[in-house]
Short mmCIF file of C-alpha atoms in Angstrom, two decimals:
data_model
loop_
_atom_site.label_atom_id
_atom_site.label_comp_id
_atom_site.label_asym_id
_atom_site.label_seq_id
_atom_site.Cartn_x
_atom_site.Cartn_y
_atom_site.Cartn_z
CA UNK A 96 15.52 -186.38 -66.07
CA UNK A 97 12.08 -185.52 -64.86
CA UNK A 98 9.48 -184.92 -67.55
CA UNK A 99 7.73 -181.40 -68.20
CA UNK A 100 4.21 -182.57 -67.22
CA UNK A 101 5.85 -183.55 -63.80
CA UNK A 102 6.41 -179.79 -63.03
CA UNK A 103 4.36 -178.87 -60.04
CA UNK A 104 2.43 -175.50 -59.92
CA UNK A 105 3.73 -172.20 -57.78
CA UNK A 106 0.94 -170.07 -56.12
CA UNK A 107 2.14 -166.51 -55.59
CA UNK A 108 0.06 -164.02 -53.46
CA UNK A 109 -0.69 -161.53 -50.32
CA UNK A 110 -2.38 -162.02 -47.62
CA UNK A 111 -5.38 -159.77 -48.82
CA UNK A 112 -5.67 -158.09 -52.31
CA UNK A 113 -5.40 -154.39 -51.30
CA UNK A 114 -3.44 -152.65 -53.68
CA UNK A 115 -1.50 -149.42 -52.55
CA UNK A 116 -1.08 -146.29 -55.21
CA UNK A 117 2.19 -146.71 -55.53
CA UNK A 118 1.88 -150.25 -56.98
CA UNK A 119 -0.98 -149.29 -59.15
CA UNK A 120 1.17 -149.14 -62.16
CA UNK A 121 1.56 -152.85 -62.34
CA UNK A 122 -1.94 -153.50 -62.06
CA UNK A 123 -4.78 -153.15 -65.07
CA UNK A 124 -7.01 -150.24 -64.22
CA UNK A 125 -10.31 -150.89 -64.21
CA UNK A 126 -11.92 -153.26 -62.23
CA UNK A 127 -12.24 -153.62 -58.35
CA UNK A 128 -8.78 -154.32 -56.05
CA UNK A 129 -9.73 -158.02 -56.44
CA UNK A 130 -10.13 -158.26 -60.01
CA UNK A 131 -7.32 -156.17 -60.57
CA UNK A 132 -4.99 -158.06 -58.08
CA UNK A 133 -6.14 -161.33 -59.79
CA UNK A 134 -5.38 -160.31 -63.41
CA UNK A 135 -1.77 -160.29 -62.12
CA UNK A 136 -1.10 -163.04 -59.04
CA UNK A 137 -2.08 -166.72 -58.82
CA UNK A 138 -3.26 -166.94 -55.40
CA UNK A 139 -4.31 -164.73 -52.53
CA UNK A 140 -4.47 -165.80 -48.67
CA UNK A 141 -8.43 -164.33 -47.15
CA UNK A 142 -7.22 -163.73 -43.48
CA UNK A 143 -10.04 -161.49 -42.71
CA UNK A 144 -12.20 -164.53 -42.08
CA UNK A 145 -10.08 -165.62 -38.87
CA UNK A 146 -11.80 -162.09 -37.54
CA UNK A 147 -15.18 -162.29 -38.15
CA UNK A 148 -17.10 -164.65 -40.72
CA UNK A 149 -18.09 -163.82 -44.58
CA UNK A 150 -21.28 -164.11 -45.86
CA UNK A 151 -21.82 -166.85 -48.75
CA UNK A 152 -23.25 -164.48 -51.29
CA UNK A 153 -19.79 -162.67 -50.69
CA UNK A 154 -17.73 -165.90 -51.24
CA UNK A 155 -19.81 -166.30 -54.44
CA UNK A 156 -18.92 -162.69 -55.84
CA UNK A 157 -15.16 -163.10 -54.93
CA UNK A 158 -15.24 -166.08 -56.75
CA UNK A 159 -17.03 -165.16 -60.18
CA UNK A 160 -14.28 -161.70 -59.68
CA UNK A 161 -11.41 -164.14 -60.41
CA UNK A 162 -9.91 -166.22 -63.44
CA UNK A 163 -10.76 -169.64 -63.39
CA UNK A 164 -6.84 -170.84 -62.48
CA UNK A 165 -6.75 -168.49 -59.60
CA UNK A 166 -6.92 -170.01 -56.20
CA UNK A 167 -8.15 -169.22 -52.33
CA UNK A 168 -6.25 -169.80 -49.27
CA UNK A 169 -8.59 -168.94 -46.51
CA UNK A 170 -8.02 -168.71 -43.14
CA UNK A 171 -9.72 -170.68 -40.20
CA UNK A 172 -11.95 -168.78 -37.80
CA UNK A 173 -10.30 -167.60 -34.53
CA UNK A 174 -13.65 -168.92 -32.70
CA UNK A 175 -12.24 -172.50 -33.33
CA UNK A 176 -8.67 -172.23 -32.83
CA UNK A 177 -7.89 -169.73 -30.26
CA UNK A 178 -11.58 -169.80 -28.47
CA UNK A 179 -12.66 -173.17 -28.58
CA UNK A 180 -8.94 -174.50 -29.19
CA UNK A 181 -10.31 -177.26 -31.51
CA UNK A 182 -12.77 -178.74 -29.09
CA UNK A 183 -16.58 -178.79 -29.73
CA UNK A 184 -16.31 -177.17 -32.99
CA UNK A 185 -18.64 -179.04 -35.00
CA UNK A 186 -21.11 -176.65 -35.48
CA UNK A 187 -18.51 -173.43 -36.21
CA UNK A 188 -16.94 -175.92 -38.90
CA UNK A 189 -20.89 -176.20 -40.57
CA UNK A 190 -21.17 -172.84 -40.20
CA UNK A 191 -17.65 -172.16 -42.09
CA UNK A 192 -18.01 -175.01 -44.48
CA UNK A 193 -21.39 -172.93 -45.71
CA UNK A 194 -19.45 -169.38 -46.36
CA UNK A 195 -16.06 -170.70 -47.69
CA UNK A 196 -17.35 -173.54 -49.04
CA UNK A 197 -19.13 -171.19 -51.68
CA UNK A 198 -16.01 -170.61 -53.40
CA UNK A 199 -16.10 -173.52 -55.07
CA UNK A 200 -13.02 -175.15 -56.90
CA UNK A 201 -11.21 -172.31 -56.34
CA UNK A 202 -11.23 -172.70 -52.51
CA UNK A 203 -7.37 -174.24 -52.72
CA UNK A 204 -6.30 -174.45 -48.87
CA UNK A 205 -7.17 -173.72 -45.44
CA UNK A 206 -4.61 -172.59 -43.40
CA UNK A 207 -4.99 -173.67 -39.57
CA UNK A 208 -2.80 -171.12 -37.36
CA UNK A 209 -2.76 -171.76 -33.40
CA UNK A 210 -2.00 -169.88 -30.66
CA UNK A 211 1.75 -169.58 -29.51
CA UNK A 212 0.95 -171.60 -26.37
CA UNK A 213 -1.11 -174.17 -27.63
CA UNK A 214 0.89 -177.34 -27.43
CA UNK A 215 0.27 -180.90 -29.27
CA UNK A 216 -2.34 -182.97 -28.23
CA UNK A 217 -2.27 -186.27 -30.70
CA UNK A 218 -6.02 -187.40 -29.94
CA UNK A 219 -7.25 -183.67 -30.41
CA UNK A 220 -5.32 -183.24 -33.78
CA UNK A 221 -6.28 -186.78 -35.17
CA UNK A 222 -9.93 -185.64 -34.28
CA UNK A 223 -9.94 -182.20 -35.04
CA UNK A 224 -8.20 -182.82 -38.87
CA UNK A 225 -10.87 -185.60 -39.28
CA UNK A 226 -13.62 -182.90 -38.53
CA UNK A 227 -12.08 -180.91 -41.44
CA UNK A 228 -11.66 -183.38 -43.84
CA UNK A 229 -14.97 -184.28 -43.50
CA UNK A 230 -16.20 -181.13 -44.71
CA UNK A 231 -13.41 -179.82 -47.10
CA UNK A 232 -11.85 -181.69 -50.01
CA UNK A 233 -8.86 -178.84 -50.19
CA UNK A 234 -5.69 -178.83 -49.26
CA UNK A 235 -4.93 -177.85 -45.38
CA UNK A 236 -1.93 -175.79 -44.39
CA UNK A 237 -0.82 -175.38 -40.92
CA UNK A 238 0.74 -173.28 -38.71
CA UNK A 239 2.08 -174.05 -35.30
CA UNK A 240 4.15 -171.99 -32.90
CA UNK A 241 4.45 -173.95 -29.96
CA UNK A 242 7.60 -176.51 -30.01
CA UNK A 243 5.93 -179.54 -29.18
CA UNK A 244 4.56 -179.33 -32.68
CA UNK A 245 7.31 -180.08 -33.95
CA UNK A 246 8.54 -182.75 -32.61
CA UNK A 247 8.89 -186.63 -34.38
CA UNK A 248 5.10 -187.81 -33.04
CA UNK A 249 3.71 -184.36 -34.18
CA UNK A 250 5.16 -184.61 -37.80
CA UNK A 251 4.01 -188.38 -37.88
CA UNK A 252 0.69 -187.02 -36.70
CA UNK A 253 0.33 -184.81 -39.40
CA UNK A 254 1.56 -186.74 -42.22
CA UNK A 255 -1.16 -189.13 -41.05
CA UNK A 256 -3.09 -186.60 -41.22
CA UNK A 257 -2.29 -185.07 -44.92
CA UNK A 258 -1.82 -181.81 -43.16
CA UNK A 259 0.85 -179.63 -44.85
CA UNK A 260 3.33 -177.98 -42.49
CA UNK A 261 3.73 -174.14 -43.22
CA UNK A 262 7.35 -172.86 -43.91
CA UNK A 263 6.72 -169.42 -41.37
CA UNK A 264 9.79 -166.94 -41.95
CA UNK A 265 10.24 -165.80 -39.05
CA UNK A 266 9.51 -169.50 -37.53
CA UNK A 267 7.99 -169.65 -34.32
CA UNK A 268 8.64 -171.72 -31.92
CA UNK A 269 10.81 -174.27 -34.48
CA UNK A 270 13.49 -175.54 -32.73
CA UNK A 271 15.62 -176.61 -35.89
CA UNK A 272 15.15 -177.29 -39.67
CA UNK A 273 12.41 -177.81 -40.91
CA UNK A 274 10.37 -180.82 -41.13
CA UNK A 275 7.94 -181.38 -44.14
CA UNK A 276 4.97 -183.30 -43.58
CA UNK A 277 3.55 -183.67 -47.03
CA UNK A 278 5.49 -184.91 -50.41
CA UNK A 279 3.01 -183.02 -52.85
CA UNK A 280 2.24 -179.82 -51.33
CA UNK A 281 4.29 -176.52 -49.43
CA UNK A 282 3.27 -173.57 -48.02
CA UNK A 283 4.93 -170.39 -47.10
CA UNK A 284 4.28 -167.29 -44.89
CA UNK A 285 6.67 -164.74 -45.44
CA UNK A 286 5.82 -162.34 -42.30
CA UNK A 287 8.85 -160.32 -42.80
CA UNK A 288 11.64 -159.74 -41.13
CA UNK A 289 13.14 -158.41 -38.56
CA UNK A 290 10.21 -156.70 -38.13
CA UNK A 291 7.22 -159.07 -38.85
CA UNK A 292 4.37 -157.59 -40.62
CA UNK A 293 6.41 -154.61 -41.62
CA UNK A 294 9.81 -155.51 -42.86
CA UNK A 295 10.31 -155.80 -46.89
CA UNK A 296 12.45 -158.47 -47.93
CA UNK A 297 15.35 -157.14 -49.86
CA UNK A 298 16.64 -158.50 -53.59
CA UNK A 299 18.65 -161.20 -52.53
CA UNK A 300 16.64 -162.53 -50.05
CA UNK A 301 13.85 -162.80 -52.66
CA UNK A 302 16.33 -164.61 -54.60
CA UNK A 303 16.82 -167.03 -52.24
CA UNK A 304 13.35 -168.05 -51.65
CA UNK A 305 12.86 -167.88 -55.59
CA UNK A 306 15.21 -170.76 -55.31
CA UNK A 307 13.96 -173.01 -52.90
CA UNK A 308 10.66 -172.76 -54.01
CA UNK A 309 12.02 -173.84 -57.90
CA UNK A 310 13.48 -176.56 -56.14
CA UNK A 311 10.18 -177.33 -55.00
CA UNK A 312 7.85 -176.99 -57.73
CA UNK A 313 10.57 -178.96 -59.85
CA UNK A 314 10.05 -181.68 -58.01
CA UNK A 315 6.31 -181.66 -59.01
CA UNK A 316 4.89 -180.10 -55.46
CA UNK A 317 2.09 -177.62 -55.60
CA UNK A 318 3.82 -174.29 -53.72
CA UNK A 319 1.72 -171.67 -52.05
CA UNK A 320 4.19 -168.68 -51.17
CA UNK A 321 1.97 -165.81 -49.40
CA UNK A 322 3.66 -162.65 -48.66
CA UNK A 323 2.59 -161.36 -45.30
CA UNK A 324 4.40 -158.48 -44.56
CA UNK A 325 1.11 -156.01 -45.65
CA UNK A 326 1.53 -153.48 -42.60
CA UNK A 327 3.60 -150.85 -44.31
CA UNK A 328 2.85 -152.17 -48.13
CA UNK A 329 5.38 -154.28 -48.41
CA UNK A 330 3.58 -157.20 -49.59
CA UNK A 331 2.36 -156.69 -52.89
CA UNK A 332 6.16 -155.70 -54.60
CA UNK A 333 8.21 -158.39 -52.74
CA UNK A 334 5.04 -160.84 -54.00
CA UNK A 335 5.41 -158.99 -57.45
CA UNK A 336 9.77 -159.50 -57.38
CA UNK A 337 9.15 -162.77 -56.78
CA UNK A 338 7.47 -163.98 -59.27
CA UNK A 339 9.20 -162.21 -61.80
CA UNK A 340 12.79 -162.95 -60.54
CA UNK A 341 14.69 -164.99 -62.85
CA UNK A 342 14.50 -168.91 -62.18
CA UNK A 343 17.60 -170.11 -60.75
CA UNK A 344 19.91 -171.90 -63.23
CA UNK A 345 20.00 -175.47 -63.48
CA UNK A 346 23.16 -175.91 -61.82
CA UNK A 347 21.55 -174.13 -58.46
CA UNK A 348 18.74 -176.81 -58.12
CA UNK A 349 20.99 -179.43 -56.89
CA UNK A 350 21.45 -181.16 -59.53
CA UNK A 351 18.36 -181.52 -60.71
CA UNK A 352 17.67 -180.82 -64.90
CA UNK A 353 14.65 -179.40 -65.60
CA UNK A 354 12.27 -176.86 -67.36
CA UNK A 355 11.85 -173.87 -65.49
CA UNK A 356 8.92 -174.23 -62.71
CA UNK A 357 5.12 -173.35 -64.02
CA UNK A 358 4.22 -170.06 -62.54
CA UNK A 359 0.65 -169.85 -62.32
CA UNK A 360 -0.25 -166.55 -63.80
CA UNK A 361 -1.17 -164.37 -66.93
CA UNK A 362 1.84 -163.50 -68.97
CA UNK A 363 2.82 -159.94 -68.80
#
């Protein structure tokens, strides 16, 4: 029977903090979107920065806007990985290192998404990883969509590389199940489905995911779970659903017995 302080840690969030008026309600009411989205989720996923870069001084403020438990996935320029496709990129990974790197402790993963025709190339991703690891001491999350990357000498190459695989619902370009390449940490895009970026996710499908992740965290991982589908507002209540659907009973989590799964947020 695992012990309590082997629990991992469950990161719930959007991909952005906007907050539409119909969600207000759940939300305090003062502050900015960002302080306000913070007071109730764990985590948030900055995609805006795969557009066009951030200043430092605004990595600093978004950082002293949130809790000190409350964590940054940020997103890698598209200058790196769709325009220079990972080659040459040392000085664009100095230049990002100085913005995102001003978040501090709370910068908790970088998540690495590549074009849908950008196939594996071993030497490039052994080289390219090392480039990042050099300069970042977070966790990396990434996101392929080509179907060589998923094939056996990809996932070696990425477990070599302590790069976590991203769960993508809808998953492109997976050809089966998949494959995790780290034991201690997960990540999940949620785009939405059938149509991606606009689809809500109904009850039981929130369910379901509430259950794998528990299975997850129980077994001490660290679980980012970003909702993604933000196009028609659909983000923020699935995100909110989530977190506060009831953990799965013991007898769902294969077996395992446990404490329920730490949640990383404020209680209600």
């Amino acid at each position: 029977m695992p012990e309590q302080n082997m629990l991992g840690r469950l990161l719930v969030g959007c991909a952005g903090w906007s907050l539409g008026s119909k969600d207000f309600a759940a939300f305090p009411a003062e502050g900015s979107h960002l302080e306000r989205y913070a007071a109730v989720f764990p985590a948030v996923e900055i995609n805006s920065s795969f557009y066009r870069p951030h200043k430092p001084e605004t990595y600093v403020r978004w950082a002293a806007s949130v809790p000190e438990h409350f964590r940054f996935a940020v997103k890698v320029p598209r200058a790196i990985t769709h325009d220079a496709r990972l080659r040459d990129v040392d000085a664009l990974l100095d230049r990002f290192q100085g913005e995102a790197g001003m978040l501090g402790d709370k910068l908790g993963c970088l998540l690495v998404q590549l074009p849908p025709r950008f196939g594996f190339d071993d030497v490039l991703a052994h080289a390219f990883f090392g480039q990042v690891r050099e300069r970042f001491g977070c966790s990396i999350a990434f996101e392929a969509r080509h179907a060589s990357w998923f094939s056996e000498s990809a996932t070696a190459t990425l477990r070599e590389c302590g790069i976590v695989r991203v769960i993508a619902d809808p998953a492109a370009g997976q050809p089966g199940e998949h494959q995790p390449t780290s034991d201690t940490h997960v990540y999940v895009r949620l785009h939405g489905a059938p149509r991606i970026y606009y689809s809500a996710y109904p009850g039981d499908e929130i369910a379901r995911w509430r259950s794998r992740i528990d299975r997850e965290v129980t077994a001490g991982r660290t679980v980012w779970c970003i909702f993604d589908n933000t196009a028609e507002g659909a983000a923020v209540p699935n995100a909110l659903e989530l977190m506060r659907h009831e953990v799965a009973p013991l007898g769902d989590l294969g077996g395992v017995e446990s404490a329920s799964p730490n949640v990383t947020a404020p209680s209600e």
